[in-house]
Amino acid sequence: MPLKPFEAIVIGSGATGGVAAQTLAEAGVRVLVVEAGPDLSAQAALGSEPTNSMRRIRGLLSGQHRQQAQHPGYWKHNPLLYADERRYPYSTPKDQPFLWTQGRQVGGRSLTWGGITLRLSDLEFKAAERDGQGQSWPICHQDLDPHYSALERQFAIHGNRDGLAQLPDGCTTTPLSFTPEEQQLAADLQGSADIEMIHSRGFSVHQPSAECPWPPSSSPGSSLQTALSTGRVEVLSGHLAERLMMNRDQSRARGVVVIDQGSGMRIELEAALVVLCASTIASLRFLLLSEHSATEGGFQDPSASLGRHLMDHVSTCRFFQVPSRSGRQSLQDLDPTSQLSGAGSFFLPFGSLPPQRPEALPFSRGYGLWGAINRFDPPWWLKRNSNCRLGFLIGHGEVLPSAQNRVTLSETVDSWGVPIPHISCRWGENETAMVDHMHSMMAEAIGLGGGEIQPLTDLIKMPLIEPIIGNMEAMKAGAPPPGYYVHELGGAPMGSDENHSVVDAWNRLWRCPNVLVVDGSCWTTSAWQSPTLTMMAITRRACLKALQPESE
């Protein structure tokens, strides 16, 4: 492609990269989107069976996906959408495993995103003002509300208006229907306890067609597609963004250095604005390589906190069975829209306002329980009890920021001579106590609904693959290690003071304001909600601000 002059460089083409490109291009800006991975067709990206299953076996045996295969999404999507761990390595302390899911292709991890879209409330943005743990965000819900709304309208998000303080309502369309078994659980909870169950909010399951080959939840099926349609956006795939190039006084970035993944050649690309959307850990590596301590003439980080306070969502899962209210036949065969999806599921949205119990909460912050029943059932003859339907509850809870949880640069380098990320992250006492509480609330809710908690291998017959499934992290009793939930956040947090944050309230590097950091790395706290909608809202807000004269 001709590398013509561009006014902005967007690094990464996933959920935030697509929104950044769209926002800037619709305002008339010429944008180059840099993506490390290939530009796949929809057919190649989505794949089909049995080829996808054969790729999974090859990925496990070869070592390509030994870490990423721990996540259930790996067994749902095309393994081509999970990066080769040998090509993109990272390191951890021996006693601190971290499961890093990497999407190295145009569209990034938006192609494997579950499509849940939840807003954050001021209970999360300002949590530190209540409990003194860490820093509060320099923004609030009102700052993001117009951007949340614009994205929800664009994506036609499904969901109810539930009037919850801990989960602000959005601009949603009609929620997807509960399955019969979910309807029964909702009724049981409403009649027997103070546990509220709501329709999940998000995208419905994608039904590929010639007119709509990409999932609308992915950037190639939404924001990036819209950006490209303006004629002002080009995508440079197969090129890894290595570091910033700075001007002489280190006050602004001139552009970025990228590495051609095929030849290993380094190329300098110049632009007046750089928007970093590479995903949290990849963005932290890029920033660490660009900072003054690693690169002569790099940008200055007055807080000396770059890479610290890495977070994820702490999670745990319970599978269960309930009596079938819809016979033995597959509900998904009768109604394809009933498949598990961001909107085709439910929430017990406790957040920071869990049900009142006599005993005090043994942890700070909050969590939610995401679940579904009769949305992933195998054929009846593979179930150990053919007259039951299968369900799950997955907790995802807020993780307290800790300076000990961090990303640094390893002395080991990759195939292109770039230091690989070293990830040190472990759960603390607060997370352990939260997971114990999740288990008790799961047992209470499932019991009230007449369900029975059992290991998945006791619910489904799994010839040949049962040993593999049984060893997956989701099958274990406790919390999987950090990274498992694919919601890594932090390391370059927003703040109101350059001595305690890496970017300002508009996502600009404090000492290099023409660089925006808008993906999960800019998060101050992890909150408990699924983060992608908020990441995209932050991106839209920051890019619109960058279009204004600096005096405004």
GROMACS .gro file of C-alpha atoms in nm, residues 245-531:
model
  287
  245MET     CA    1   0.939   0.860   1.774
  246MET     CA    2   0.971   1.187   1.966
  247ASN     CA    3   1.068   1.538   1.863
  248ARG     CA    4   1.389   1.693   1.995
  249ASP     CA    5   1.250   1.839   2.316
  250GLN     CA    6   1.048   1.521   2.389
  251SER     CA    7   0.725   1.722   2.414
  252ARG     CA    8   0.542   1.554   2.127
  253ALA     CA    9   0.554   1.236   1.923
  254ARG     CA   10   0.656   1.258   1.557
  255GLY     CA   11   0.509   0.916   1.483
  256VAL     CA   12   0.585   0.549   1.541
  257VAL     CA   13   0.836   0.284   1.443
  258VAL     CA   14   0.674  -0.031   1.306
  259ILE     CA   15   0.826  -0.368   1.220
  260ASP     CA   16   0.731  -0.552   0.902
  261GLN     CA   17   0.643  -0.898   1.040
  262GLY     CA   18   0.753  -1.062   0.717
  263SER     CA   19   1.091  -0.904   0.654
  264GLY     CA   20   1.179  -0.771   0.999
  265MET     CA   21   1.243  -0.428   0.846
  266ARG     CA   22   1.175  -0.124   1.067
  267ILE     CA   23   0.975   0.159   0.912
  268GLU     CA   24   0.921   0.510   1.047
  269LEU     CA   25   0.568   0.647   1.010
  270GLU     CA   26   0.488   1.008   1.091
  271ALA     CA   27   0.161   1.168   1.198
  272ALA     CA   28   0.043   1.455   1.416
  273LEU     CA   29  -0.169   1.227   1.640
  274VAL     CA   30  -0.106   0.875   1.772
  275VAL     CA   31  -0.390   0.675   1.929
  276LEU     CA   32  -0.285   0.364   2.121
  277CYS     CA   33  -0.545   0.084   2.102
  278ALA     CA   34  -0.327  -0.227   2.100
  279SER     CA   35  -0.489  -0.392   2.409
  280THR     CA   36  -0.360  -0.350   2.762
  281ILE     CA   37  -0.042  -0.558   2.776
  282ALA     CA   38   0.066  -0.489   2.418
  283SER     CA   39   0.010  -0.117   2.479
  284LEU     CA   40   0.212  -0.128   2.802
  285ARG     CA   41   0.502  -0.291   2.622
  286PHE     CA   42   0.484  -0.022   2.352
  287LEU     CA   43   0.479   0.256   2.614
  288LEU     CA   44   0.759   0.100   2.821
  289LEU     CA   45   0.974   0.078   2.507
  290SER     CA   46   0.890   0.443   2.429
  291GLU     CA   47   0.953   0.586   2.775
  292HIS     CA   48   1.272   0.779   2.847
  293SER     CA   49   1.424   0.519   3.079
  294ALA     CA   50   1.420   0.261   2.795
  295THR     CA   51   1.471   0.484   2.491
  296GLU     CA   52   1.703   0.782   2.473
  297GLY     CA   53   1.484   1.080   2.397
  298GLY     CA   54   1.163   0.895   2.491
  299PHE     CA   55   0.864   1.054   2.662
  300GLN     CA   56   0.871   1.134   3.033
  301ASP     CA   57   0.647   0.959   3.289
  302PRO     CA   58   0.652   1.185   3.598
  303SER     CA   59   0.456   0.932   3.804
  304ALA     CA   60   0.712   0.653   3.753
  305SER     CA   61   0.410   0.422   3.765
  306LEU     CA   62   0.394   0.306   3.404
  307GLY     CA   63   0.324  -0.069   3.397
  308ARG     CA   64   0.206  -0.086   3.758
  309HIS     CA   65  -0.143  -0.161   3.895
  310LEU     CA   66  -0.226  -0.428   3.636
  311MET     CA   67  -0.573  -0.573   3.695
  312ASP     CA   68  -0.813  -0.830   3.553
  313HIS     CA   69  -1.153  -0.946   3.674
  314VAL     CA   70  -1.135  -1.220   3.931
  315SER     CA   71  -1.376  -1.493   3.828
  316THR     CA   72  -1.511  -1.832   3.918
  317CYS     CA   73  -1.764  -2.061   3.753
  318ARG     CA   74  -2.032  -2.309   3.859
  319PHE     CA   75  -2.222  -2.538   3.623
  320PHE     CA   76  -2.561  -2.678   3.720
  321GLN     CA   77  -2.867  -2.857   3.590
  322VAL     CA   78  -3.238  -2.782   3.629
  323PRO     CA   79  -3.545  -2.978   3.519
  324SER     CA   80  -3.624  -2.915   3.152
  325ARG     CA   81  -3.931  -2.704   3.078
  326SER     CA   82  -3.891  -2.744   2.701
  327GLY     CA   83  -3.859  -3.115   2.639
  328ARG     CA   84  -3.554  -3.294   2.502
  329GLN     CA   85  -3.524  -3.129   2.161
  330SER     CA   86  -3.253  -2.868   2.120
  331LEU     CA   87  -3.396  -2.521   2.174
  332GLN     CA   88  -3.125  -2.378   1.950
  333ASP     CA   89  -3.245  -2.595   1.659
  334LEU     CA   90  -3.594  -2.452   1.704
  335ASP     CA   91  -3.479  -2.093   1.762
  336PRO     CA   92  -3.119  -2.002   1.659
  337THR     CA   93  -3.149  -1.668   1.841
  338SER     CA   94  -3.159  -1.859   2.170
  339GLN     CA   95  -2.788  -1.938   2.147
  340LEU     CA   96  -2.563  -1.797   2.415
  341SER     CA   97  -2.466  -1.437   2.338
  342GLY     CA   98  -2.406  -1.102   2.502
  343ALA     CA   99  -2.779  -1.031   2.505
  344GLY     CA  100  -2.888  -1.396   2.512
  345SER     CA  101  -2.809  -1.451   2.880
  346PHE     CA  102  -2.881  -1.293   3.219
  347PHE     CA  103  -2.715  -1.109   3.507
  348LEU     CA  104  -2.741  -1.103   3.882
  349PRO     CA  105  -2.596  -0.750   3.893
  350PHE     CA  106  -2.492  -0.715   4.256
  351GLY     CA  107  -2.208  -0.472   4.193
  352SER     CA  108  -2.130  -0.262   4.499
  353LEU     CA  109  -2.486  -0.316   4.630
  354PRO     CA  110  -2.512  -0.690   4.705
  355PRO     CA  111  -2.818  -0.840   4.879
  356GLN     CA  112  -2.829  -0.752   5.246
  357ARG     CA  113  -2.723  -1.034   5.478
  358PRO     CA  114  -2.668  -1.030   5.857
  359GLU     CA  115  -2.291  -1.065   5.827
  360ALA     CA  116  -2.074  -0.781   5.695
  361LEU     CA  117  -1.913  -0.821   5.356
  362PRO     CA  118  -1.560  -0.959   5.395
  363PHE     CA  119  -1.426  -0.766   5.094
  364SER     CA  120  -1.420  -0.425   4.928
  365ARG     CA  121  -1.589  -0.328   4.598
  366GLY     CA  122  -1.830  -0.558   4.416
  367TYR     CA  123  -1.907  -0.825   4.159
  368GLY     CA  124  -2.176  -0.953   3.927
  369LEU     CA  125  -2.287  -1.301   3.822
  370TRP     CA  126  -2.340  -1.369   3.452
  371GLY     CA  127  -2.536  -1.678   3.358
  372ALA     CA  128  -2.749  -1.871   3.114
  373ILE     CA  129  -2.963  -2.187   3.107
  374ASN     CA  130  -3.045  -2.399   2.803
  375ARG     CA  131  -2.827  -2.198   2.564
  376PHE     CA  132  -2.537  -2.438   2.513
  377ASP     CA  133  -2.696  -2.781   2.565
  378PRO     CA  134  -2.543  -3.071   2.371
  379PRO     CA  135  -2.774  -3.332   2.211
  380TRP     CA  136  -2.984  -3.509   2.474
  381TRP     CA  137  -2.798  -3.836   2.424
  382LEU     CA  138  -2.470  -3.672   2.536
  383LYS     CA  139  -2.622  -3.550   2.861
  384ARG     CA  140  -2.600  -3.775   3.163
  385ASN     CA  141  -2.953  -3.666   3.259
  386SER     CA  142  -3.145  -3.616   2.936
  387ASN     CA  143  -3.445  -3.462   3.115
  388CYS     CA  144  -3.245  -3.167   3.247
  389ARG     CA  145  -3.110  -2.847   3.099
  390LEU     CA  146  -2.763  -2.714   3.166
  391GLY     CA  147  -2.678  -2.376   3.312
  392PHE     CA  148  -2.382  -2.182   3.442
  393LEU     CA  149  -2.304  -1.884   3.663
  394ILE     CA  150  -1.976  -1.698   3.623
  395GLY     CA  151  -1.872  -1.432   3.869
  396HIS     CA  152  -1.659  -1.141   3.766
  397GLY     CA  153  -1.543  -0.912   4.038
  398GLU     CA  154  -1.350  -0.591   4.078
  399VAL     CA  155  -0.981  -0.630   4.158
  400LEU     CA  156  -0.810  -0.379   4.384
  401PRO     CA  157  -0.516  -0.204   4.214
  402SER     CA  158  -0.180  -0.311   4.355
  403ALA     CA  159   0.159  -0.167   4.262
  404GLN     CA  160   0.302  -0.520   4.283
  405ASN     CA  161   0.089  -0.634   3.989
  406ARG     CA  162   0.273  -0.503   3.687
  407VAL     CA  163   0.414  -0.541   3.338
  408THR     CA  164   0.785  -0.485   3.282
  409LEU     CA  165   1.026  -0.548   2.995
  410SER     CA  166   1.205  -0.882   3.001
  411GLU     CA  167   1.570  -0.930   2.912
  412THR     CA  168   1.447  -1.191   2.665
  413VAL     CA  169   1.367  -1.063   2.316
  414ASP     CA  170   1.132  -1.192   2.047
  415SER     CA  171   1.211  -1.284   1.687
  416TRP     CA  172   1.243  -0.915   1.595
  417GLY     CA  173   1.475  -0.823   1.880
  418VAL     CA  174   1.205  -0.656   2.090
  419PRO     CA  175   1.195  -0.725   2.467
  420ILE     CA  176   0.897  -0.942   2.552
  421PRO     CA  177   0.656  -0.841   2.831
  422HIS     CA  178   0.712  -0.986   3.176
  423ILE     CA  179   0.383  -1.009   3.366
  424SER     CA  180   0.374  -1.031   3.746
  425CYS     CA  181   0.020  -1.055   3.881
  426ARG     CA  182  -0.152  -1.247   4.158
  427TRP     CA  183  -0.479  -1.232   4.351
  428GLY     CA  184  -0.478  -1.074   4.695
  429GLU     CA  185  -0.675  -1.141   5.011
  430ASN     CA  186  -0.961  -0.919   4.894
  431GLU     CA  187  -1.006  -1.119   4.572
  432THR     CA  188  -0.991  -1.451   4.760
  433ALA     CA  189  -1.263  -1.336   4.999
  434MET     CA  190  -1.474  -1.210   4.709
  435VAL     CA  191  -1.455  -1.547   4.531
  436ASP     CA  192  -1.569  -1.727   4.848
  437HIS     CA  193  -1.867  -1.491   4.863
  438MET     CA  194  -1.941  -1.557   4.493
  439HIS     CA  195  -1.958  -1.929   4.566
  440SER     CA  196  -2.206  -1.879   4.849
  441MET     CA  197  -2.431  -1.652   4.640
  442MET     CA  198  -2.415  -1.891   4.344
  443ALA     CA  199  -2.519  -2.181   4.564
  444GLU     CA  200  -2.803  -1.976   4.712
  445ALA     CA  201  -2.938  -1.859   4.374
  446ILE     CA  202  -2.910  -2.201   4.208
  447GLY     CA  203  -3.069  -2.370   4.507
  448LEU     CA  204  -3.362  -2.127   4.507
  449GLY     CA  205  -3.413  -2.210   4.140
  450GLY     CA  206  -3.426  -2.583   4.205
  451GLY     CA  207  -3.088  -2.644   4.041
  452GLU     CA  208  -2.809  -2.882   4.129
  453ILE     CA  209  -2.443  -2.776   4.104
  454GLN     CA  210  -2.220  -3.038   3.942
  455PRO     CA  211  -1.889  -3.046   3.751
  456LEU     CA  212  -1.943  -3.015   3.377
  457THR     CA  213  -1.789  -3.359   3.324
  458ASP     CA  214  -2.065  -3.503   3.547
  459LEU     CA  215  -2.330  -3.334   3.335
  460ILE     CA  216  -2.205  -3.414   2.985
  461LYS     CA  217  -2.048  -3.727   2.834
  462MET     CA  218  -1.723  -3.617   2.672
  463PRO     CA  219  -1.557  -3.909   2.498
  464LEU     CA  220  -1.186  -3.855   2.417
  465ILE     CA  221  -1.166  -3.493   2.537
  466GLU     CA  222  -1.286  -3.538   2.898
  467PRO     CA  223  -0.929  -3.538   3.039
  468ILE     CA  224  -0.855  -3.210   2.859
  469ILE     CA  225  -1.179  -3.046   2.971
  470GLY     CA  226  -1.137  -3.168   3.325
  471ASN     CA  227  -0.798  -2.995   3.355
  472MET     CA  228  -0.918  -2.659   3.222
  473GLU     CA  229  -0.905  -2.367   3.463
  474ALA     CA  230  -1.283  -2.313   3.438
  475MET     CA  231  -1.337  -2.660   3.583
  476LYS     CA  232  -1.138  -2.597   3.900
  477ALA     CA  233  -1.293  -2.513   4.235
  478GLY     CA  234  -1.117  -2.180   4.296
  479ALA     CA  235  -1.047  -1.871   4.090
  480PRO     CA  236  -0.850  -1.920   3.767
  481PRO     CA  237  -0.526  -1.720   3.748
  482PRO     CA  238  -0.522  -1.357   3.629
  483GLY     CA  239  -0.573  -1.309   3.258
  484TYR     CA  240  -0.823  -1.592   3.236
  485TYR     CA  241  -1.123  -1.362   3.201
  486VAL     CA  242  -0.957  -1.164   2.916
  487HIS     CA  243  -1.035  -0.834   3.089
  488GLU     CA  244  -0.681  -0.718   3.172
  489LEU     CA  245  -0.676  -0.349   3.261
  490GLY     CA  246  -0.452  -0.078   3.403
  491GLY     CA  247  -0.083   0.004   3.391
  492ALA     CA  248  -0.120   0.350   3.235
  493PRO     CA  249  -0.409   0.491   3.440
  494MET     CA  250  -0.602   0.812   3.391
  495GLY     CA  251  -0.578   1.074   3.664
  496SER     CA  252  -0.596   1.439   3.757
  497ASP     CA  253  -0.231   1.466   3.868
  498GLU     CA  254   0.076   1.378   3.661
  499ASN     CA  255   0.254   1.256   3.975
  500HIS     CA  256   0.000   0.976   4.027
  501SER     CA  257  -0.115   0.882   3.675
  502VAL     CA  258   0.019   0.824   3.325
  503VAL     CA  259  -0.251   1.000   3.120
  504ASP     CA  260  -0.479   1.293   3.194
  505ALA     CA  261  -0.859   1.302   3.201
  506TRP     CA  262  -0.864   1.319   2.819
  507ASN     CA  263  -0.632   1.016   2.784
  508ARG     CA  264  -0.330   1.222   2.676
  509LEU     CA  265   0.017   1.132   2.799
  510TRP     CA  266   0.097   1.405   3.050
  511ARG     CA  267   0.425   1.509   2.886
  512CYS     CA  268   0.330   1.409   2.531
  513PRO     CA  269  -0.027   1.527   2.468
  514ASN     CA  270  -0.054   1.418   2.103
  515VAL     CA  271  -0.048   1.052   2.214
  516LEU     CA  272  -0.381   0.911   2.336
  517VAL     CA  273  -0.396   0.590   2.540
  518VAL     CA  274  -0.754   0.468   2.522
  519ASP     CA  275  -0.766   0.090   2.559
  520GLY     CA  276  -0.784  -0.102   2.888
  521SER     CA  277  -0.439   0.016   2.997
  522CYS     CA  278  -0.580   0.361   3.085
  523TRP     CA  279  -0.819   0.225   3.350
  524THR     CA  280  -0.778   0.353   3.705
  525THR     CA  281  -0.976   0.070   3.864
  526SER     CA  282  -1.119  -0.245   3.713
  527ALA     CA  283  -1.484  -0.196   3.821
  528TRP     CA  284  -1.688  -0.520   3.794
  529GLN     CA  285  -1.870  -0.471   3.464
  530SER     CA  286  -1.756  -0.609   3.129
  531PRO     CA  287  -1.522  -0.332   3.011
   0.00000   0.00000   0.00000
